[in-house]
Backbone as CSV, one residue per row, in Angstrom:
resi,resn,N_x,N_y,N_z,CA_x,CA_y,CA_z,C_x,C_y,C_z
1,UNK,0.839,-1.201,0.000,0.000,0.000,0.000,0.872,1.247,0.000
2,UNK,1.936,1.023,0.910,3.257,2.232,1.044,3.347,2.557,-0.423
3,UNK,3.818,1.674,-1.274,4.587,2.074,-2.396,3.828,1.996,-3.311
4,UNK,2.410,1.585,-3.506,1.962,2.057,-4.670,1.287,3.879,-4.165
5,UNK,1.107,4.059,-3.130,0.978,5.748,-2.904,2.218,6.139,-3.282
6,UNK,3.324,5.709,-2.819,4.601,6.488,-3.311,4.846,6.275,-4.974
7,UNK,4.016,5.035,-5.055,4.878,5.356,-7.036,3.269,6.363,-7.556
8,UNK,2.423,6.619,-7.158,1.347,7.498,-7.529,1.609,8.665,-7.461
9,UNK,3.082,9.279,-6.339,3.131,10.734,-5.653,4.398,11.060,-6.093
10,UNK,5.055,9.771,-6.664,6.183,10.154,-8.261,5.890,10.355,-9.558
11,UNK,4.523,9.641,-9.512,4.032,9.944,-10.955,3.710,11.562,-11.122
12,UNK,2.764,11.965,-10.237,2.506,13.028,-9.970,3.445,14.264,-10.038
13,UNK,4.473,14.103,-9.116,5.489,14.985,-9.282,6.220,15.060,-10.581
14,UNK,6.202,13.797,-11.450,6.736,14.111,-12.632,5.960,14.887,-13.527
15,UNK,4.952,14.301,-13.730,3.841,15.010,-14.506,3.881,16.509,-14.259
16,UNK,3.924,16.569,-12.627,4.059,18.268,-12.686,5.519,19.085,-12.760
17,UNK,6.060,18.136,-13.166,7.514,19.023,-13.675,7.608,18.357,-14.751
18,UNK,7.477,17.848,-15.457,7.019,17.896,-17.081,6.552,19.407,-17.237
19,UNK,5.143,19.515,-16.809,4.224,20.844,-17.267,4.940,22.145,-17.067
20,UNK,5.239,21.901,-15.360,6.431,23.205,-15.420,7.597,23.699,-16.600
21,UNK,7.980,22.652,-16.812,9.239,22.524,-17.668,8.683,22.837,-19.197
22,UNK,7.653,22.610,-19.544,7.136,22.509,-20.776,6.627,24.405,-21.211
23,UNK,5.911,24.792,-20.232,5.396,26.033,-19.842,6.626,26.754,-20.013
24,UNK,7.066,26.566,-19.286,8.802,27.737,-18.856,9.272,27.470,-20.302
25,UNK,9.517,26.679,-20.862,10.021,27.037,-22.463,9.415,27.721,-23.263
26,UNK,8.357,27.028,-23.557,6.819,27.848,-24.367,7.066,29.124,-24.430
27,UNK,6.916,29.805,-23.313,6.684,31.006,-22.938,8.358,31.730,-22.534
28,UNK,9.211,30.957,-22.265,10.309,31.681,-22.448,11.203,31.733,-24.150
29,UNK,11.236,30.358,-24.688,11.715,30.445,-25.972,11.168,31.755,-26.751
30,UNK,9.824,31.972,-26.509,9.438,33.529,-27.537,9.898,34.685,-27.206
31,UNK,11.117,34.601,-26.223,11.882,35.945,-26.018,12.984,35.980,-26.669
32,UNK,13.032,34.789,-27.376,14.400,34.497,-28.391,13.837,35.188,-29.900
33,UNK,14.099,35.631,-30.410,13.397,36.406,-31.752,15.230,37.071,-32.582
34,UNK,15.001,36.479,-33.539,15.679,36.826,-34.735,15.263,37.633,-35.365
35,UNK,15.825,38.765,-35.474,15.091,39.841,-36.366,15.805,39.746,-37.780
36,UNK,16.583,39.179,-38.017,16.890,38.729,-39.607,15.845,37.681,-40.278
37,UNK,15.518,37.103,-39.468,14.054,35.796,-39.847,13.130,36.559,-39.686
38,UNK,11.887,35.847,-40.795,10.456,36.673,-40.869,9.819,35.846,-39.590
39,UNK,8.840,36.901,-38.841,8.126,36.705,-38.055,7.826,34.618,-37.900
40,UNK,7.236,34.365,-39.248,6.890,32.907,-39.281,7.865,32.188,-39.100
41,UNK,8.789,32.181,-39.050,10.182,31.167,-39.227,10.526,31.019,-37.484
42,UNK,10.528,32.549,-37.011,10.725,32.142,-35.335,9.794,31.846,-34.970
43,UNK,8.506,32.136,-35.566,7.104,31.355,-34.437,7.550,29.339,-34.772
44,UNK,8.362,28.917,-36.113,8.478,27.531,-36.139,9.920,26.943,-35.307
45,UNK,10.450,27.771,-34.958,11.526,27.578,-34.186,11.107,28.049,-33.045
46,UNK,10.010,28.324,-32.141,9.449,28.370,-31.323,8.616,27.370,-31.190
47,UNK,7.993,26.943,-31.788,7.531,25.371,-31.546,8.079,24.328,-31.706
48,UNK,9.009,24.459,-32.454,9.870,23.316,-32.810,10.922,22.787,-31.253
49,UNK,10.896,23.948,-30.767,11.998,24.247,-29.170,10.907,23.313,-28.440
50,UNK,9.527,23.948,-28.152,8.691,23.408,-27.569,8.412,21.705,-27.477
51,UNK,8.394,21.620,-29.048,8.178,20.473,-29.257,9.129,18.986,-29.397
52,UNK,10.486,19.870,-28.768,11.406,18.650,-28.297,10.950,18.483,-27.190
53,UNK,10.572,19.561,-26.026,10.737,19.434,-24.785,9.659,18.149,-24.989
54,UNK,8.616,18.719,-25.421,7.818,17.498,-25.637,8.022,16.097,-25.437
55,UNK,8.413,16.090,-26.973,8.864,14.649,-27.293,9.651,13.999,-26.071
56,UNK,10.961,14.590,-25.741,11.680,14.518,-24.519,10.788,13.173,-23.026
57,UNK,9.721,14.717,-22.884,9.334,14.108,-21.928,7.866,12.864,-21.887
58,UNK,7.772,12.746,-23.484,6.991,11.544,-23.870,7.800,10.289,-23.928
59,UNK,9.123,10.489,-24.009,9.966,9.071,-24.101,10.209,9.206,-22.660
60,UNK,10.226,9.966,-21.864,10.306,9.512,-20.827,9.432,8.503,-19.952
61,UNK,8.181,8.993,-20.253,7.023,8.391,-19.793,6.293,6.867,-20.952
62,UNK,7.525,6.615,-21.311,6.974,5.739,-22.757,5.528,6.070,-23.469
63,UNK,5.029,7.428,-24.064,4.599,7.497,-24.973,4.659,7.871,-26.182
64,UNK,3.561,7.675,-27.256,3.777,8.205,-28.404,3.412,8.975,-28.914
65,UNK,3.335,9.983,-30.179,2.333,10.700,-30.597,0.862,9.778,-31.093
66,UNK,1.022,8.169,-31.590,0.548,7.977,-31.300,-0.596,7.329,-30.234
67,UNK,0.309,7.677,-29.175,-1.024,7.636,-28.433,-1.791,8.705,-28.230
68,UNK,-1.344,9.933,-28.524,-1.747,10.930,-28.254,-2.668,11.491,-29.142
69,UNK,-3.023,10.583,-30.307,-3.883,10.707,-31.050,-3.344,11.120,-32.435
70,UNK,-2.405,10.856,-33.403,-1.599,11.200,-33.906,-1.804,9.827,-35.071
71,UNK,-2.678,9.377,-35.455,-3.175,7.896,-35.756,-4.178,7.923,-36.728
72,UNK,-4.344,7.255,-37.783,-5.368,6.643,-39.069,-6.153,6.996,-38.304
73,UNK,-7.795,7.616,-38.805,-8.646,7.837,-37.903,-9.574,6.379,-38.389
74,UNK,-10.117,5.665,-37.486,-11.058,4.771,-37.954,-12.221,4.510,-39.058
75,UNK,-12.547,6.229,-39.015,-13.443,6.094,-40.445,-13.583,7.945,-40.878
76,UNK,-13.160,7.691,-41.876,-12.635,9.662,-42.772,-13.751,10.455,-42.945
77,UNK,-14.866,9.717,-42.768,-16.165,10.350,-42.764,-16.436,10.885,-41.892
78,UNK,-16.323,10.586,-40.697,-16.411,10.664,-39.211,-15.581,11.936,-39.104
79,UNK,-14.298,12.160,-39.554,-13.222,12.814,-39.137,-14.240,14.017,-39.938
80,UNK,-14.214,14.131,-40.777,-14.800,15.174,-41.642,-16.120,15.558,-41.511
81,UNK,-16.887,15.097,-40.708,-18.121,15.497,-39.821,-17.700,16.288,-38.021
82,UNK,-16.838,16.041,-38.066,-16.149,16.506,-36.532,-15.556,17.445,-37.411
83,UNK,-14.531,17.596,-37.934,-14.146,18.855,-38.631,-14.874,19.832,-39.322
84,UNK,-16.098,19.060,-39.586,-16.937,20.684,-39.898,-17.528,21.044,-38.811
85,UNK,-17.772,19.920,-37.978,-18.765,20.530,-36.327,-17.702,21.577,-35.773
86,UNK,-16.787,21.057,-36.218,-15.752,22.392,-34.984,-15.424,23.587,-36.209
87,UNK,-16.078,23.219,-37.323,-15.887,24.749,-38.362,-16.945,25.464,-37.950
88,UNK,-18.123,25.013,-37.567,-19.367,25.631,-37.368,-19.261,26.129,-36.124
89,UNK,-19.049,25.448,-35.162,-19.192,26.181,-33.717,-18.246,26.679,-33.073
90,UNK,-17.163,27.601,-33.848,-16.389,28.223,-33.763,-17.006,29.414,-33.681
91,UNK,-16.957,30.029,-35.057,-17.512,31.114,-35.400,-18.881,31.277,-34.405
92,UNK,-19.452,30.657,-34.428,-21.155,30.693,-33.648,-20.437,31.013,-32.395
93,UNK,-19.832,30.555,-31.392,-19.370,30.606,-29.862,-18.612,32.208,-30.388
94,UNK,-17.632,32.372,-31.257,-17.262,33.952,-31.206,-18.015,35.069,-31.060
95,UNK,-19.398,34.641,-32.641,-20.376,35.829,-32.354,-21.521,35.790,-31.154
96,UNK,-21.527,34.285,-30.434,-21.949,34.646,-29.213,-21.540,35.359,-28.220
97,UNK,-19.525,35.264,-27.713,-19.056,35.976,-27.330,-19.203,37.430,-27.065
98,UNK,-19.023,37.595,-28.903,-19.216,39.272,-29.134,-20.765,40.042,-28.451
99,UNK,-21.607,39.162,-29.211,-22.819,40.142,-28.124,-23.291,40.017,-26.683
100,UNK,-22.628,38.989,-26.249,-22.636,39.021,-24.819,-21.757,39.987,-24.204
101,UNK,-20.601,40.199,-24.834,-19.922,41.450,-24.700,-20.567,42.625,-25.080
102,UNK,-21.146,42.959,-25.667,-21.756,44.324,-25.776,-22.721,44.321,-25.095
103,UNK,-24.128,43.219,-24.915,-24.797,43.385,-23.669,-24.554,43.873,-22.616
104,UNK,-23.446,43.492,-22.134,-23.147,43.865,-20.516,-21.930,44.760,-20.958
105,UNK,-21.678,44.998,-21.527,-20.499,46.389,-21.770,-19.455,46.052,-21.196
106,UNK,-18.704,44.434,-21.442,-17.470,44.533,-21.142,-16.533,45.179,-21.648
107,UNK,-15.829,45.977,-21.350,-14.747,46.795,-22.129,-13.445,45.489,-22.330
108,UNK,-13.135,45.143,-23.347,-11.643,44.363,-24.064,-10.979,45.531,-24.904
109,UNK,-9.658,45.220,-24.330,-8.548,46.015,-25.414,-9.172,45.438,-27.055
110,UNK,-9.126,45.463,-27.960,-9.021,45.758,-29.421,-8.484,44.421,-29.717
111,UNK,-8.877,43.901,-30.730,-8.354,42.941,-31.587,-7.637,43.629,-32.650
112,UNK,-6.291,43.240,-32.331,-5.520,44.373,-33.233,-4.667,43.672,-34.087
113,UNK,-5.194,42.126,-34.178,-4.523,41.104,-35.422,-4.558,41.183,-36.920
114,UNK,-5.276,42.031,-37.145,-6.037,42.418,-38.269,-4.448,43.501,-38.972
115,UNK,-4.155,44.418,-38.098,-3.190,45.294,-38.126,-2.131,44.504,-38.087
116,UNK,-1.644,43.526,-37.004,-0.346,43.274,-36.926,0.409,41.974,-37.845
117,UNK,-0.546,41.386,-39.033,-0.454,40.424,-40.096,0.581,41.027,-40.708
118,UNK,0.150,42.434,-41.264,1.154,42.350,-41.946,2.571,42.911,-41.332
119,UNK,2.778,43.288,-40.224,4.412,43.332,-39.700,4.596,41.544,-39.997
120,UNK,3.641,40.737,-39.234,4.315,39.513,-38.897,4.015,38.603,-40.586
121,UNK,3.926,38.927,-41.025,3.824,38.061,-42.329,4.143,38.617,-43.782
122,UNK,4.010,39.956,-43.997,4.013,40.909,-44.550,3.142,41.277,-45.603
123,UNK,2.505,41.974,-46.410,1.738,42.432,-47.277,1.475,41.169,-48.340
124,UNK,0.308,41.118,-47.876,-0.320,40.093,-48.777,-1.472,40.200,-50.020
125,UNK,-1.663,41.986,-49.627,-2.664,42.323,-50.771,-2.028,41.836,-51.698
126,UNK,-3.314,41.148,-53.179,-3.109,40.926,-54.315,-1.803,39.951,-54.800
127,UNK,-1.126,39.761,-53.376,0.462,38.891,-53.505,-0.205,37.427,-53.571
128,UNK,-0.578,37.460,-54.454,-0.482,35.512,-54.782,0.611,34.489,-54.226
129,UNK,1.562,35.520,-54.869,2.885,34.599,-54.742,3.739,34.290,-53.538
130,UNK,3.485,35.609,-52.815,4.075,35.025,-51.268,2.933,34.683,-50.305
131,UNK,1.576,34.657,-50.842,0.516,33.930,-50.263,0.898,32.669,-50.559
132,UNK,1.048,31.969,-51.689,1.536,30.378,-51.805,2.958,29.833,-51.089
133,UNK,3.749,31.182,-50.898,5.252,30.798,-50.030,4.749,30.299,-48.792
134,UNK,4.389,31.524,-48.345,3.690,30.922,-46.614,3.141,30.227,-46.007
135,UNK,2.195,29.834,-47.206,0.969,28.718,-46.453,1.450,27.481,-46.208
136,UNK,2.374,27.229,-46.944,3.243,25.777,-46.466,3.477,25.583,-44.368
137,UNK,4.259,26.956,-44.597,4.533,26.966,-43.455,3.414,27.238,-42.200
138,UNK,2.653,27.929,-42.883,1.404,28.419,-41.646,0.675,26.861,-41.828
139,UNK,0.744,26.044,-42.127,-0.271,24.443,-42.270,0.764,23.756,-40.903
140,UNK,2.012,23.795,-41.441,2.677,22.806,-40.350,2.876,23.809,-39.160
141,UNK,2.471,24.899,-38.509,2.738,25.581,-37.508,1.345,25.046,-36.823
142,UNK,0.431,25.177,-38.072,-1.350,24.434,-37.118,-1.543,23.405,-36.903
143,UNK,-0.514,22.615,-37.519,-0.180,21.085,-37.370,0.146,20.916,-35.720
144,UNK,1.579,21.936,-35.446,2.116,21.567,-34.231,1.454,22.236,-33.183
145,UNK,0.654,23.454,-33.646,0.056,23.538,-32.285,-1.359,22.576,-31.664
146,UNK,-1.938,21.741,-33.116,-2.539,20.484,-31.918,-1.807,19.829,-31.259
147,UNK,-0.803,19.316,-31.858,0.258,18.214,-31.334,0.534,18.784,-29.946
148,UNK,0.859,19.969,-29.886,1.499,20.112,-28.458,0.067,20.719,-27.741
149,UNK,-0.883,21.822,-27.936,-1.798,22.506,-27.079,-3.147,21.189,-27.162
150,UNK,-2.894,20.767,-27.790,-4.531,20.033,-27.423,-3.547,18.049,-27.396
151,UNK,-2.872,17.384,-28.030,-2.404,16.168,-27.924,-2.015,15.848,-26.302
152,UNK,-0.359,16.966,-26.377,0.448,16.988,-25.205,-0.208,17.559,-24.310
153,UNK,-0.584,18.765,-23.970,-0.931,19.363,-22.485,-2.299,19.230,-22.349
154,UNK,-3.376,18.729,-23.162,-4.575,18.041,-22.427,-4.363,16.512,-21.688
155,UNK,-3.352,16.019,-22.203,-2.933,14.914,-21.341,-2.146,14.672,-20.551
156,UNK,-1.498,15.668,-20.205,-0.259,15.824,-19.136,-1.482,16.790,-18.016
157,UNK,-2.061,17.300,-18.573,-2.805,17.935,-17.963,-3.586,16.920,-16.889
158,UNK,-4.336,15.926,-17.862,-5.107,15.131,-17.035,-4.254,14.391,-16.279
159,UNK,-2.975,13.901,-16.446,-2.272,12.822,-15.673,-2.059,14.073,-14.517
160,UNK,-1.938,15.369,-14.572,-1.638,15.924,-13.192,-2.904,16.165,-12.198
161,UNK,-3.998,16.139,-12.908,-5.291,16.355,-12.200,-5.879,14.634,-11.466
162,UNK,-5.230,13.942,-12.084,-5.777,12.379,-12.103,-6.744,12.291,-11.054
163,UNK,-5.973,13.023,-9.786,-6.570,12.560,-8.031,-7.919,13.359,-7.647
164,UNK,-8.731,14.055,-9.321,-10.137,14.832,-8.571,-10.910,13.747,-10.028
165,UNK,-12.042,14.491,-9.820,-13.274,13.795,-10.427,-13.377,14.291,-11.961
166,UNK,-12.685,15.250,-11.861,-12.846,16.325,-13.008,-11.523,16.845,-13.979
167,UNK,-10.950,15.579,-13.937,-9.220,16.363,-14.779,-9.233,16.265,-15.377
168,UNK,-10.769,15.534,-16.542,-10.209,16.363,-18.074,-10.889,17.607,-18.178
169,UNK,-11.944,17.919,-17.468,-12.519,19.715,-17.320,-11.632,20.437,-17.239
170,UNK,-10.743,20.212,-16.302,-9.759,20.964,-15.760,-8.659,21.090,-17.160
171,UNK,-8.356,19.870,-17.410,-7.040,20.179,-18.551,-7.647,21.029,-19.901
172,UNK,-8.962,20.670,-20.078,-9.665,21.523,-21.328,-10.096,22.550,-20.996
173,UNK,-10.254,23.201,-20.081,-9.967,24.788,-20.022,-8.883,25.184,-19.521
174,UNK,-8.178,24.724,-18.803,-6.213,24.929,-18.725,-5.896,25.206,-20.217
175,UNK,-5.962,24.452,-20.870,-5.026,24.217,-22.062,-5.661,25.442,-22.511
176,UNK,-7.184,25.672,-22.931,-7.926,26.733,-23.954,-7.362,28.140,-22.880
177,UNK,-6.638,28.317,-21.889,-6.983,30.060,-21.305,-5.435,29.701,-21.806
178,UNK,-4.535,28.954,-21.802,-2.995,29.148,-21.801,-2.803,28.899,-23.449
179,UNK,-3.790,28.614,-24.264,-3.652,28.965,-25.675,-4.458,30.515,-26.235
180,UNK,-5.218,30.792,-25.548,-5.644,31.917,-25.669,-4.219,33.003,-24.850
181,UNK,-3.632,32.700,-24.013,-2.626,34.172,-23.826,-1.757,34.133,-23.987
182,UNK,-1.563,32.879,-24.622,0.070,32.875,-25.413,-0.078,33.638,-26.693
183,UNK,-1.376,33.790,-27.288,-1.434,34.616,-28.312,-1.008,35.851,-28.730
184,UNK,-1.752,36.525,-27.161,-1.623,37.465,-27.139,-1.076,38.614,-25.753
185,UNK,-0.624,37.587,-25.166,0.290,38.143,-23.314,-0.926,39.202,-22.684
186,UNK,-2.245,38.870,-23.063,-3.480,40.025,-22.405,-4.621,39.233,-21.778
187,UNK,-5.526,39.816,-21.586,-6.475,39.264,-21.480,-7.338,40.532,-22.481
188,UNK,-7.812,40.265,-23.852,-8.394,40.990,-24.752,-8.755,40.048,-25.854
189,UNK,-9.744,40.843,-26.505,-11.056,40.105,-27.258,-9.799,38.900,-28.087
190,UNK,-8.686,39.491,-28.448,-8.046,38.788,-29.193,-7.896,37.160,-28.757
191,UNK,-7.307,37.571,-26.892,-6.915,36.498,-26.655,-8.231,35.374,-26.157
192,UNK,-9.445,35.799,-25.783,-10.729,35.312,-25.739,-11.301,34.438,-26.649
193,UNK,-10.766,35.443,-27.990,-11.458,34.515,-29.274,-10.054,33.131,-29.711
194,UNK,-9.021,33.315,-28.820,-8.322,32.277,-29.625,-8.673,31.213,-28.386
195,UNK,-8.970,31.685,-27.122,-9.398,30.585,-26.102,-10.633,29.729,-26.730
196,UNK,-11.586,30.619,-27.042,-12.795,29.982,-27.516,-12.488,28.346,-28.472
197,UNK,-11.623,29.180,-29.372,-10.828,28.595,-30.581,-10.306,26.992,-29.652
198,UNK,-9.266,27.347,-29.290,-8.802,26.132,-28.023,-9.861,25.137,-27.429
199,UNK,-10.706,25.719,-26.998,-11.823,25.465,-26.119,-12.713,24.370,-26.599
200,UNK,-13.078,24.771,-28.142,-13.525,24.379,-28.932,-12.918,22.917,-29.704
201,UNK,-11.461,23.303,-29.673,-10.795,21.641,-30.043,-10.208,21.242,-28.954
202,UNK,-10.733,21.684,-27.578,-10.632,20.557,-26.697,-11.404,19.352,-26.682
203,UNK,-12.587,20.673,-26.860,-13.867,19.384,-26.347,-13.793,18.434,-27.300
204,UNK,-13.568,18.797,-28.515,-13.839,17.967,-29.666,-12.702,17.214,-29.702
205,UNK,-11.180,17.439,-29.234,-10.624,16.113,-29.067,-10.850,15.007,-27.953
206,UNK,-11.225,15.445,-26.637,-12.138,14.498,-25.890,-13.127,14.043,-26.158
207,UNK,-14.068,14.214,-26.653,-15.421,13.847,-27.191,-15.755,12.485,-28.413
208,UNK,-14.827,13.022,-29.160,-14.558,12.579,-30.449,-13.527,11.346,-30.513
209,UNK,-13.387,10.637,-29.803,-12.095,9.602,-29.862,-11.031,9.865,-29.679
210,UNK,-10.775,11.748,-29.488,-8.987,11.657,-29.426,-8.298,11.641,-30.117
211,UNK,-8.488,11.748,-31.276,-8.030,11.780,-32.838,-7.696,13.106,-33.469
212,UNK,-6.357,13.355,-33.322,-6.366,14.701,-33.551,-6.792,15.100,-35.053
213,UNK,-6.702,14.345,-36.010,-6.555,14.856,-37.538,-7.747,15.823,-37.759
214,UNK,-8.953,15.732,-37.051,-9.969,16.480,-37.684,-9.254,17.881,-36.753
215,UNK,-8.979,18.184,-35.743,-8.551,19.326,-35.015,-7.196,19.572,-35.925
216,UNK,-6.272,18.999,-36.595,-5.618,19.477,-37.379,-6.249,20.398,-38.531
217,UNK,-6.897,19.511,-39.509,-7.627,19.909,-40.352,-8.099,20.937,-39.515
218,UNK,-9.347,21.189,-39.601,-9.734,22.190,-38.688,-8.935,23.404,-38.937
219,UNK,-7.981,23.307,-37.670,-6.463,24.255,-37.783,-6.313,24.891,-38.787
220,UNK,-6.081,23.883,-40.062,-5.374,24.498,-41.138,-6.641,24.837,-42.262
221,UNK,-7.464,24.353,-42.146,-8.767,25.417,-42.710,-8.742,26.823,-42.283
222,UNK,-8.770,26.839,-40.589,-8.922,27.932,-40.211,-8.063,29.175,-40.712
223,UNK,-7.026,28.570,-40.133,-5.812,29.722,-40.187,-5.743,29.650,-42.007
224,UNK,-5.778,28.706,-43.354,-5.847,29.569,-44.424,-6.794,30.484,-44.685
225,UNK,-7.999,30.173,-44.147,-9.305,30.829,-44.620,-8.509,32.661,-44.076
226,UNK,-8.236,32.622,-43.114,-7.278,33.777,-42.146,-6.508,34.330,-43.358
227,UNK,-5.483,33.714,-43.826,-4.359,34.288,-44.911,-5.170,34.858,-46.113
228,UNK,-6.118,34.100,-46.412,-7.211,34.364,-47.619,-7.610,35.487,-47.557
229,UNK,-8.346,35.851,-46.348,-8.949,37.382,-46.421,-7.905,38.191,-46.024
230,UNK,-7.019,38.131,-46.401,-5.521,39.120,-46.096,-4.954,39.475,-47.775
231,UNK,-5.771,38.067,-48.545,-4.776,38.310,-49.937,-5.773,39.856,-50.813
């Protein structure tokens, strides 16, 4: 009885220095910035940093990506009915957002992403051509942020909550408020609507089998449809 509490209160402690350790990079690697590289290149060398720590601490714990949902989905139909459910109730949960915000007159700083595309990506009016450069790269950046914000830390999440009733609640809004302010270091409409965003392929990777590909997809619908109304 001694030692299976003690190998439960090692598991534990690892799990929570995994997360520590995982966090403290995340959020410290983006103080590393190359200003000779375009904006996109350090956001992939910012995940890419992230996503050793990752890996790292998945071989530690003998897992895989696929277990983490990273796997043939059982049936493509399925995947592509979950990927439009989370195309649809995206947008719907935002413009619910929005007028619940004006109902009650919450004041949010400005969504000011609209403006800051083109420092971080650069002028895309009418540019076809460096619209087709980028999108390569903006697909595998939405790639890795399921892999790590909804694969990795909804499940490191739950292995640290294990001991209440409620640790995947807990890891699916953990994960959606710490993907919403990594966005944007605020608490503003910006970073709200990317929680929602999060929030939204939490549930749907718990719900749904755990299968990340439709929350990939998803991803990379989203964020081109994003580059699109920029061209």
């Amino acid at each position: 009885m001694n030692q299976e509490l003690t190998t439960k209160q090692t598991n534990y402690q690892g799990f929570l220095f995994d997360i520590i350790l995982y966090l403290t990079v995340m959020f410290l690697i983006r103080e590393l910035y190359f200003t000779e590289l375009p904006f996109i290149a350090n956001g992939l060398l910012w995940s890419s940093a992230t996503l050793i720590v990752a890996m790292w601490r998945m071989r530690v714990r003998s897992m895989t990506w696929k277990d983490l949902g990273l796997r043939k989905p059982e049936s493509w139909l399925r995947t592509l009915l979950v990927t439009l459910g989370i195309l649809v109730a995206i947008p719907i949960l935002i413009i619910l957002f929005q007028q619940i915000s004006e109902m009650l007159s919450i004041s949010l700083a400005a969504d000011t992403s609209a403006e800051d595309a083109v420092a971080k990506f650069g002028d895309l009016k009418d540019n076809w051509g460096h619209f087709f450069a980028i999108i390569p790269f903006i697909l595998i950046q939405s790639a890795l942020e399921e892999l790590l914000d909804r694969g990795f830390l909804i499940t490191w999440l739950e292995k640290l909550f294990s001991k209440t009733g409620f640790a995947t609640l807990i890891a699916v809004l953990l994960q959606a408020l710490i993907f919403g302010f990594r966005h944007s270091y605020d608490i503003s409409e910006r970073s709200i609507t990317v929680a929602i965003i999060g929030l939204v392929m939490g549930i749907a990777y718990v719900k749904f089998g755990r299968n990340l590909w439709p929350l990939i997809i998803a991803h990379c619908v989203l964020n081109t449809a994003s580059m699109l109304g920029k061209v």
